[in-house]
């Protein structure tokens, strides 16, 4: 089973703290990320895809983003549609 782990995450822009949490574990499946304007939704996606610098650790299937960024990025597949997130590669034909 695929698992996305985030540990000791901190992300700020200038003096504004955008994301800060100790631990978040996301199992494979489809998940909905909900929040108002400016609450860090886009920053969260940029963080787990390695597109923005941050403090903390992101791990997918025991592969650390900082240690093995190419292997990590080959494992993660982000699908944004109507506010849904998947951290796994899925066969859309099976869903139809």
mmCIF file of N, CA and C in Angstrom:
data_model
loop_
_atom_site.group_PDB
_atom_site.id
_atom_site.type_symbol
_atom_site.label_atom_id
_atom_site.label_comp_id
_atom_site.label_asym_id
_atom_site.label_seq_id
_atom_site.Cartn_x
_atom_site.Cartn_y
_atom_site.Cartn_z
ATOM 1 N N UNK A 1 0.846 -1.183 0.000
ATOM 2 C CA UNK A 1 0.000 0.000 0.000
ATOM 3 C C UNK A 1 0.884 1.237 0.000
ATOM 4 N N UNK A 2 0.545 2.195 -0.842
ATOM 5 C CA UNK A 2 1.282 3.448 -0.899
ATOM 6 C C UNK A 2 0.932 4.314 0.291
ATOM 7 N N UNK A 3 1.927 5.059 0.768
ATOM 8 C CA UNK A 3 1.688 5.929 1.910
ATOM 9 C C UNK A 3 2.543 7.186 1.754
ATOM 10 N N UNK A 4 1.896 8.330 1.869
ATOM 11 C CA UNK A 4 2.576 9.618 1.859
ATOM 12 C C UNK A 4 2.685 10.084 3.305
ATOM 13 N N UNK A 5 3.902 10.366 3.738
ATOM 14 C CA UNK A 5 4.145 10.802 5.116
ATOM 15 C C UNK A 5 4.756 12.192 5.106
ATOM 16 N N UNK A 6 4.266 13.058 5.967
ATOM 17 C CA UNK A 6 4.830 14.391 6.137
ATOM 18 C C UNK A 6 5.147 14.568 7.617
ATOM 19 N N UNK A 7 6.390 14.976 7.906
ATOM 20 C CA UNK A 7 6.846 15.113 9.288
ATOM 21 C C UNK A 7 7.434 16.501 9.534
ATOM 22 N N UNK A 8 7.012 17.135 10.615
ATOM 23 C CA UNK A 8 7.554 18.421 11.070
ATOM 24 C C UNK A 8 7.571 19.458 9.948
ATOM 25 N N UNK A 9 6.440 19.632 9.301
ATOM 26 C CA UNK A 9 6.328 20.523 8.143
ATOM 27 C C UNK A 9 6.122 21.967 8.592
ATOM 28 N N UNK A 10 6.925 22.853 8.010
ATOM 29 C CA UNK A 10 6.772 24.299 8.209
ATOM 30 C C UNK A 10 7.035 24.992 6.879
ATOM 31 N N UNK A 11 6.123 25.853 6.493
ATOM 32 C CA UNK A 11 6.288 26.651 5.281
ATOM 33 C C UNK A 11 5.769 28.052 5.557
ATOM 34 N N UNK A 12 6.609 29.047 5.290
ATOM 35 C CA UNK A 12 6.240 30.446 5.473
ATOM 36 C C UNK A 12 6.612 31.225 4.232
ATOM 37 N N UNK A 13 5.860 32.292 3.994
ATOM 38 C CA UNK A 13 6.209 33.286 2.989
ATOM 39 C C UNK A 13 6.449 34.571 3.765
ATOM 40 N N UNK A 14 7.685 35.044 3.737
ATOM 41 C CA UNK A 14 8.092 36.195 4.546
ATOM 42 C C UNK A 14 7.800 35.887 6.021
ATOM 43 N N UNK A 15 6.988 36.671 6.666
ATOM 44 C CA UNK A 15 6.684 36.431 8.084
ATOM 45 C C UNK A 15 5.366 35.684 8.270
ATOM 46 N N UNK A 16 4.707 35.313 7.167
ATOM 47 C CA UNK A 16 3.398 34.659 7.237
ATOM 48 C C UNK A 16 3.551 33.135 7.201
ATOM 49 N N UNK A 17 3.189 32.481 8.286
ATOM 50 C CA UNK A 17 3.206 31.029 8.347
ATOM 51 C C UNK A 17 2.012 30.485 7.570
ATOM 52 N N UNK A 18 2.274 29.651 6.568
ATOM 53 C CA UNK A 18 1.218 29.112 5.717
ATOM 54 C C UNK A 18 0.834 27.699 6.163
ATOM 55 N N UNK A 19 1.831 26.854 6.355
ATOM 56 C CA UNK A 19 1.583 25.485 6.798
ATOM 57 C C UNK A 19 2.497 25.171 7.977
ATOM 58 N N UNK A 20 1.942 24.525 8.984
ATOM 59 C CA UNK A 20 2.745 24.081 10.116
ATOM 60 C C UNK A 20 2.015 22.938 10.805
ATOM 61 N N UNK A 21 2.593 21.751 10.748
ATOM 62 C CA UNK A 21 2.022 20.608 11.459
ATOM 63 C C UNK A 21 3.124 19.592 11.721
ATOM 64 N N UNK A 22 2.902 18.785 12.750
ATOM 65 C CA UNK A 22 3.896 17.799 13.171
ATOM 66 C C UNK A 22 3.912 16.568 12.283
ATOM 67 N N UNK A 23 2.738 16.007 12.011
ATOM 68 C CA UNK A 23 2.701 14.762 11.260
ATOM 69 C C UNK A 23 1.387 14.617 10.517
ATOM 70 N N UNK A 24 1.493 14.121 9.279
ATOM 71 C CA UNK A 24 0.322 13.810 8.476
ATOM 72 C C UNK A 24 0.655 12.576 7.651
ATOM 73 N N UNK A 25 -0.194 11.562 7.721
ATOM 74 C CA UNK A 25 -0.026 10.342 6.931
ATOM 75 C C UNK A 25 -1.245 10.174 6.048
ATOM 76 N N UNK A 26 -1.002 9.966 4.758
ATOM 77 C CA UNK A 26 -2.086 9.812 3.794
ATOM 78 C C UNK A 26 -1.907 8.478 3.089
ATOM 79 N N UNK A 27 -2.884 7.596 3.232
ATOM 80 C CA UNK A 27 -2.847 6.307 2.537
ATOM 81 C C UNK A 27 -3.327 6.494 1.108
ATOM 82 N N UNK A 28 -3.089 5.471 0.273
ATOM 83 C CA UNK A 28 -3.513 5.605 -1.115
ATOM 84 C C UNK A 28 -5.023 5.700 -1.202
ATOM 85 N N UNK A 29 -5.480 6.336 -2.247
ATOM 86 C CA UNK A 29 -6.902 6.567 -2.431
ATOM 87 C C UNK A 29 -7.138 7.974 -2.925
ATOM 88 N N UNK A 30 -8.378 8.335 -2.989
ATOM 89 C CA UNK A 30 -8.750 9.673 -3.436
ATOM 90 C C UNK A 30 -9.114 10.487 -2.196
ATOM 91 N N UNK A 31 -8.537 11.670 -2.097
ATOM 92 C CA UNK A 31 -8.728 12.523 -0.934
ATOM 93 C C UNK A 31 -9.149 13.911 -1.381
ATOM 94 N N UNK A 32 -9.919 14.562 -0.563
ATOM 95 C CA UNK A 32 -10.411 15.905 -0.846
ATOM 96 C C UNK A 32 -9.696 16.868 0.069
ATOM 97 N N UNK A 33 -9.081 17.885 -0.506
ATOM 98 C CA UNK A 33 -8.395 18.923 0.250
ATOM 99 C C UNK A 33 -9.267 20.164 0.220
ATOM 100 N N UNK A 34 -9.762 20.557 1.389
ATOM 101 C CA UNK A 34 -10.721 21.650 1.472
ATOM 102 C C UNK A 34 -10.165 22.759 2.346
ATOM 103 N N UNK A 35 -10.373 24.002 1.937
ATOM 104 C CA UNK A 35 -9.949 25.136 2.740
ATOM 105 C C UNK A 35 -10.258 26.431 2.021
ATOM 106 N N UNK A 36 -10.368 27.487 2.778
ATOM 107 C CA UNK A 36 -10.659 28.796 2.214
ATOM 108 C C UNK A 36 -9.459 29.378 1.474
ATOM 109 N N UNK A 37 -9.683 30.523 0.902
ATOM 110 C CA UNK A 37 -8.635 31.234 0.176
ATOM 111 C C UNK A 37 -7.476 31.573 1.117
ATOM 112 N N UNK A 38 -6.266 31.248 0.671
ATOM 113 C CA UNK A 38 -5.077 31.586 1.458
ATOM 114 C C UNK A 38 -4.769 30.654 2.608
ATOM 115 N N UNK A 39 -5.388 29.462 2.627
ATOM 116 C CA UNK A 39 -5.149 28.534 3.738
ATOM 117 C C UNK A 39 -4.040 27.531 3.468
ATOM 118 N N UNK A 40 -3.447 27.565 2.262
ATOM 119 C CA UNK A 40 -2.290 26.714 1.988
ATOM 120 C C UNK A 40 -2.534 25.510 1.105
ATOM 121 N N UNK A 41 -3.677 25.446 0.420
ATOM 122 C CA UNK A 41 -3.960 24.287 -0.437
ATOM 123 C C UNK A 41 -2.933 24.160 -1.567
ATOM 124 N N UNK A 42 -2.723 25.218 -2.311
ATOM 125 C CA UNK A 42 -1.751 25.181 -3.405
ATOM 126 C C UNK A 42 -0.349 24.970 -2.873
ATOM 127 N N UNK A 43 -0.023 25.600 -1.768
ATOM 128 C CA UNK A 43 1.295 25.423 -1.147
ATOM 129 C C UNK A 43 1.497 23.963 -0.760
ATOM 130 N N UNK A 44 0.463 23.320 -0.244
ATOM 131 C CA UNK A 44 0.545 21.904 0.118
ATOM 132 C C UNK A 44 0.904 21.060 -1.104
ATOM 133 N N UNK A 45 0.225 21.302 -2.227
ATOM 134 C CA UNK A 45 0.526 20.545 -3.450
ATOM 135 C C UNK A 45 1.946 20.818 -3.921
ATOM 136 N N UNK A 46 2.371 22.062 -3.883
ATOM 137 C CA UNK A 46 3.741 22.405 -4.285
ATOM 138 C C UNK A 46 4.758 21.752 -3.359
ATOM 139 N N UNK A 47 4.421 21.638 -2.100
ATOM 140 C CA UNK A 47 5.308 21.032 -1.125
ATOM 141 C C UNK A 47 5.477 19.539 -1.403
ATOM 142 N N UNK A 48 4.367 18.816 -1.592
ATOM 143 C CA UNK A 48 4.491 17.370 -1.774
ATOM 144 C C UNK A 48 5.039 16.981 -3.150
ATOM 145 N N UNK A 49 5.064 17.926 -4.089
ATOM 146 C CA UNK A 49 5.665 17.646 -5.390
ATOM 147 C C UNK A 49 7.086 18.189 -5.484
ATOM 148 N N UNK A 50 7.566 18.827 -4.424
ATOM 149 C CA UNK A 50 8.933 19.334 -4.410
ATOM 150 C C UNK A 50 9.114 20.626 -5.176
ATOM 151 N N UNK A 51 8.053 21.356 -5.440
ATOM 152 C CA UNK A 51 8.132 22.589 -6.214
ATOM 153 C C UNK A 51 8.438 23.820 -5.380
ATOM 154 N N UNK A 52 8.402 23.706 -4.064
ATOM 155 C CA UNK A 52 8.666 24.852 -3.201
ATOM 156 C C UNK A 52 9.519 24.401 -2.020
ATOM 157 N N UNK A 53 10.454 25.235 -1.580
ATOM 158 C CA UNK A 53 11.257 24.869 -0.415
ATOM 159 C C UNK A 53 10.425 24.897 0.863
ATOM 160 N N UNK A 54 10.775 24.056 1.814
ATOM 161 C CA UNK A 54 10.048 23.960 3.077
ATOM 162 C C UNK A 54 10.955 23.323 4.124
ATOM 163 N N UNK A 55 10.553 23.415 5.355
ATOM 164 C CA UNK A 55 11.231 22.710 6.438
ATOM 165 C C UNK A 55 10.426 21.464 6.757
ATOM 166 N N UNK A 56 11.098 20.361 6.995
ATOM 167 C CA UNK A 56 10.434 19.118 7.339
ATOM 168 C C UNK A 56 10.830 18.010 6.382
ATOM 169 N N UNK A 57 10.059 16.948 6.432
ATOM 170 C CA UNK A 57 10.381 15.764 5.640
ATOM 171 C C UNK A 57 9.125 15.212 4.980
ATOM 172 N N UNK A 58 9.243 14.885 3.681
ATOM 173 C CA UNK A 58 8.158 14.280 2.920
ATOM 174 C C UNK A 58 8.663 12.942 2.388
ATOM 175 N N UNK A 59 7.877 11.894 2.637
ATOM 176 C CA UNK A 59 8.276 10.537 2.265
ATOM 177 C C UNK A 59 7.108 9.857 1.560
ATOM 178 N N UNK A 60 7.389 9.209 0.440
ATOM 179 C CA UNK A 60 6.383 8.410 -0.258
ATOM 180 C C UNK A 60 6.930 7.009 -0.428
ATOM 181 N N UNK A 61 6.249 6.034 0.131
ATOM 182 C CA UNK A 61 6.694 4.633 0.060
ATOM 183 C C UNK A 61 8.146 4.476 0.482
ATOM 184 N N UNK A 62 8.516 5.099 1.578
ATOM 185 C CA UNK A 62 9.855 5.038 2.177
ATOM 186 C C UNK A 62 10.927 5.756 1.358
ATOM 187 N N UNK A 63 10.530 6.511 0.328
ATOM 188 C CA UNK A 63 11.471 7.294 -0.476
ATOM 189 C C UNK A 63 11.355 8.748 -0.041
ATOM 190 N N UNK A 64 12.456 9.299 0.460
ATOM 191 C CA UNK A 64 12.461 10.680 0.952
ATOM 192 C C UNK A 64 12.676 11.652 -0.202
ATOM 193 N N UNK A 65 11.818 12.673 -0.248
ATOM 194 C CA UNK A 65 11.903 13.686 -1.300
ATOM 195 C C UNK A 65 13.289 14.333 -1.342
ATOM 196 N N UNK A 66 13.842 14.691 -0.203
ATOM 197 C CA UNK A 66 15.148 15.366 -0.173
ATOM 198 C C UNK A 66 16.306 14.447 -0.566
ATOM 199 N N UNK A 67 16.224 13.176 -0.196
ATOM 200 C CA UNK A 67 17.328 12.247 -0.462
ATOM 201 C C UNK A 67 17.339 11.731 -1.899
ATOM 202 N N UNK A 68 16.160 11.444 -2.440
ATOM 203 C CA UNK A 68 16.053 10.864 -3.778
ATOM 204 C C UNK A 68 14.935 11.546 -4.553
ATOM 205 N N UNK A 69 15.142 12.814 -4.939
ATOM 206 C CA UNK A 69 14.051 13.571 -5.569
ATOM 207 C C UNK A 69 13.553 12.976 -6.887
ATOM 208 N N UNK A 70 14.425 12.399 -7.681
ATOM 209 C CA UNK A 70 13.985 11.844 -8.968
ATOM 210 C C UNK A 70 13.138 10.595 -8.753
ATOM 211 N N UNK A 71 13.600 9.702 -7.874
ATOM 212 C CA UNK A 71 12.818 8.496 -7.574
ATOM 213 C C UNK A 71 11.483 8.867 -6.933
ATOM 214 N N UNK A 72 11.515 9.841 -6.019
ATOM 215 C CA UNK A 72 10.286 10.298 -5.353
ATOM 216 C C UNK A 72 9.284 10.815 -6.381
ATOM 217 N N UNK A 73 9.740 11.696 -7.274
ATOM 218 C CA UNK A 73 8.826 12.302 -8.252
ATOM 219 C C UNK A 73 8.297 11.279 -9.252
ATOM 220 N N UNK A 74 9.057 10.203 -9.474
ATOM 221 C CA UNK A 74 8.557 9.166 -10.379
ATOM 222 C C UNK A 74 7.417 8.379 -9.737
ATOM 223 N N UNK A 75 7.313 8.423 -8.419
ATOM 224 C CA UNK A 75 6.273 7.696 -7.704
ATOM 225 C C UNK A 75 4.989 8.511 -7.517
ATOM 226 N N UNK A 76 5.114 9.822 -7.487
ATOM 227 C CA UNK A 76 3.944 10.634 -7.146
ATOM 228 C C UNK A 76 3.222 11.094 -8.411
ATOM 229 N N UNK A 77 1.936 11.018 -8.364
ATOM 230 C CA UNK A 77 1.103 11.467 -9.477
ATOM 231 C C UNK A 77 -0.023 12.287 -8.875
ATOM 232 N N UNK A 78 -0.076 13.554 -9.196
ATOM 233 C CA UNK A 78 -1.109 14.435 -8.656
ATOM 234 C C UNK A 78 -2.174 14.631 -9.725
ATOM 235 N N UNK A 79 -3.392 14.374 -9.373
ATOM 236 C CA UNK A 79 -4.513 14.603 -10.284
ATOM 237 C C UNK A 79 -5.459 15.600 -9.621
ATOM 238 N N UNK A 80 -5.541 16.778 -10.185
ATOM 239 C CA UNK A 80 -6.428 17.795 -9.647
ATOM 240 C C UNK A 80 -7.675 17.872 -10.525
ATOM 241 N N UNK A 81 -8.782 17.572 -9.925
ATOM 242 C CA UNK A 81 -10.048 17.675 -10.642
ATOM 243 C C UNK A 81 -11.145 17.872 -9.612
ATOM 244 N N UNK A 82 -11.813 18.965 -9.691
ATOM 245 C CA UNK A 82 -12.898 19.254 -8.764
ATOM 246 C C UNK A 82 -12.453 19.180 -7.313
ATOM 247 N N UNK A 83 -11.198 19.556 -7.049
ATOM 248 C CA UNK A 83 -10.710 19.602 -5.678
ATOM 249 C C UNK A 83 -10.257 18.271 -5.111
ATOM 250 N N UNK A 84 -10.089 17.253 -5.923
ATOM 251 C CA UNK A 84 -9.667 15.955 -5.426
ATOM 252 C C UNK A 84 -8.185 15.729 -5.670
ATOM 253 N N UNK A 85 -7.558 14.969 -4.784
ATOM 254 C CA UNK A 85 -6.138 14.647 -4.872
ATOM 255 C C UNK A 85 -5.972 13.148 -4.827
ATOM 256 N N UNK A 86 -5.139 12.625 -5.691
ATOM 257 C CA UNK A 86 -4.747 11.233 -5.573
ATOM 258 C C UNK A 86 -3.234 11.179 -5.486
ATOM 259 N N UNK A 87 -2.718 10.377 -4.601
ATOM 260 C CA UNK A 87 -1.271 10.241 -4.482
ATOM 261 C C UNK A 87 -0.805 8.951 -5.135
ATOM 262 N N UNK A 88 -1.674 8.331 -5.912
ATOM 263 C CA UNK A 88 -1.336 7.092 -6.613
ATOM 264 C C UNK A 88 -1.662 7.242 -8.088
ATOM 265 N N UNK A 89 -1.010 6.438 -8.871
ATOM 266 C CA UNK A 89 -1.385 6.362 -10.276
ATOM 267 C C UNK A 89 -2.634 5.501 -10.337
ATOM 268 N N UNK A 90 -3.678 6.005 -10.984
ATOM 269 C CA UNK A 90 -4.913 5.245 -11.073
ATOM 270 C C UNK A 90 -5.309 5.079 -12.532
ATOM 271 N N UNK A 91 -5.998 4.024 -12.808
ATOM 272 C CA UNK A 91 -6.501 3.751 -14.153
ATOM 273 C C UNK A 91 -7.910 4.322 -14.236
ATOM 274 N N UNK A 92 -8.053 5.438 -14.949
ATOM 275 C CA UNK A 92 -9.344 6.088 -15.039
ATOM 276 C C UNK A 92 -10.383 5.228 -15.746
ATOM 277 N N UNK A 93 -9.930 4.321 -16.607
ATOM 278 C CA UNK A 93 -10.867 3.439 -17.309
ATOM 279 C C UNK A 93 -11.595 2.527 -16.328
ATOM 280 N N UNK A 94 -10.914 2.143 -15.236
ATOM 281 C CA UNK A 94 -11.532 1.276 -14.246
ATOM 282 C C UNK A 94 -12.594 2.002 -13.440
ATOM 283 N N UNK A 95 -12.505 3.319 -13.369
ATOM 284 C CA UNK A 95 -13.468 4.102 -12.608
ATOM 285 C C UNK A 95 -14.759 4.352 -13.375
ATOM 286 N N UNK A 96 -14.685 4.251 -14.695
ATOM 287 C CA UNK A 96 -15.864 4.558 -15.535
ATOM 288 C C UNK A 96 -16.890 3.454 -15.472
#
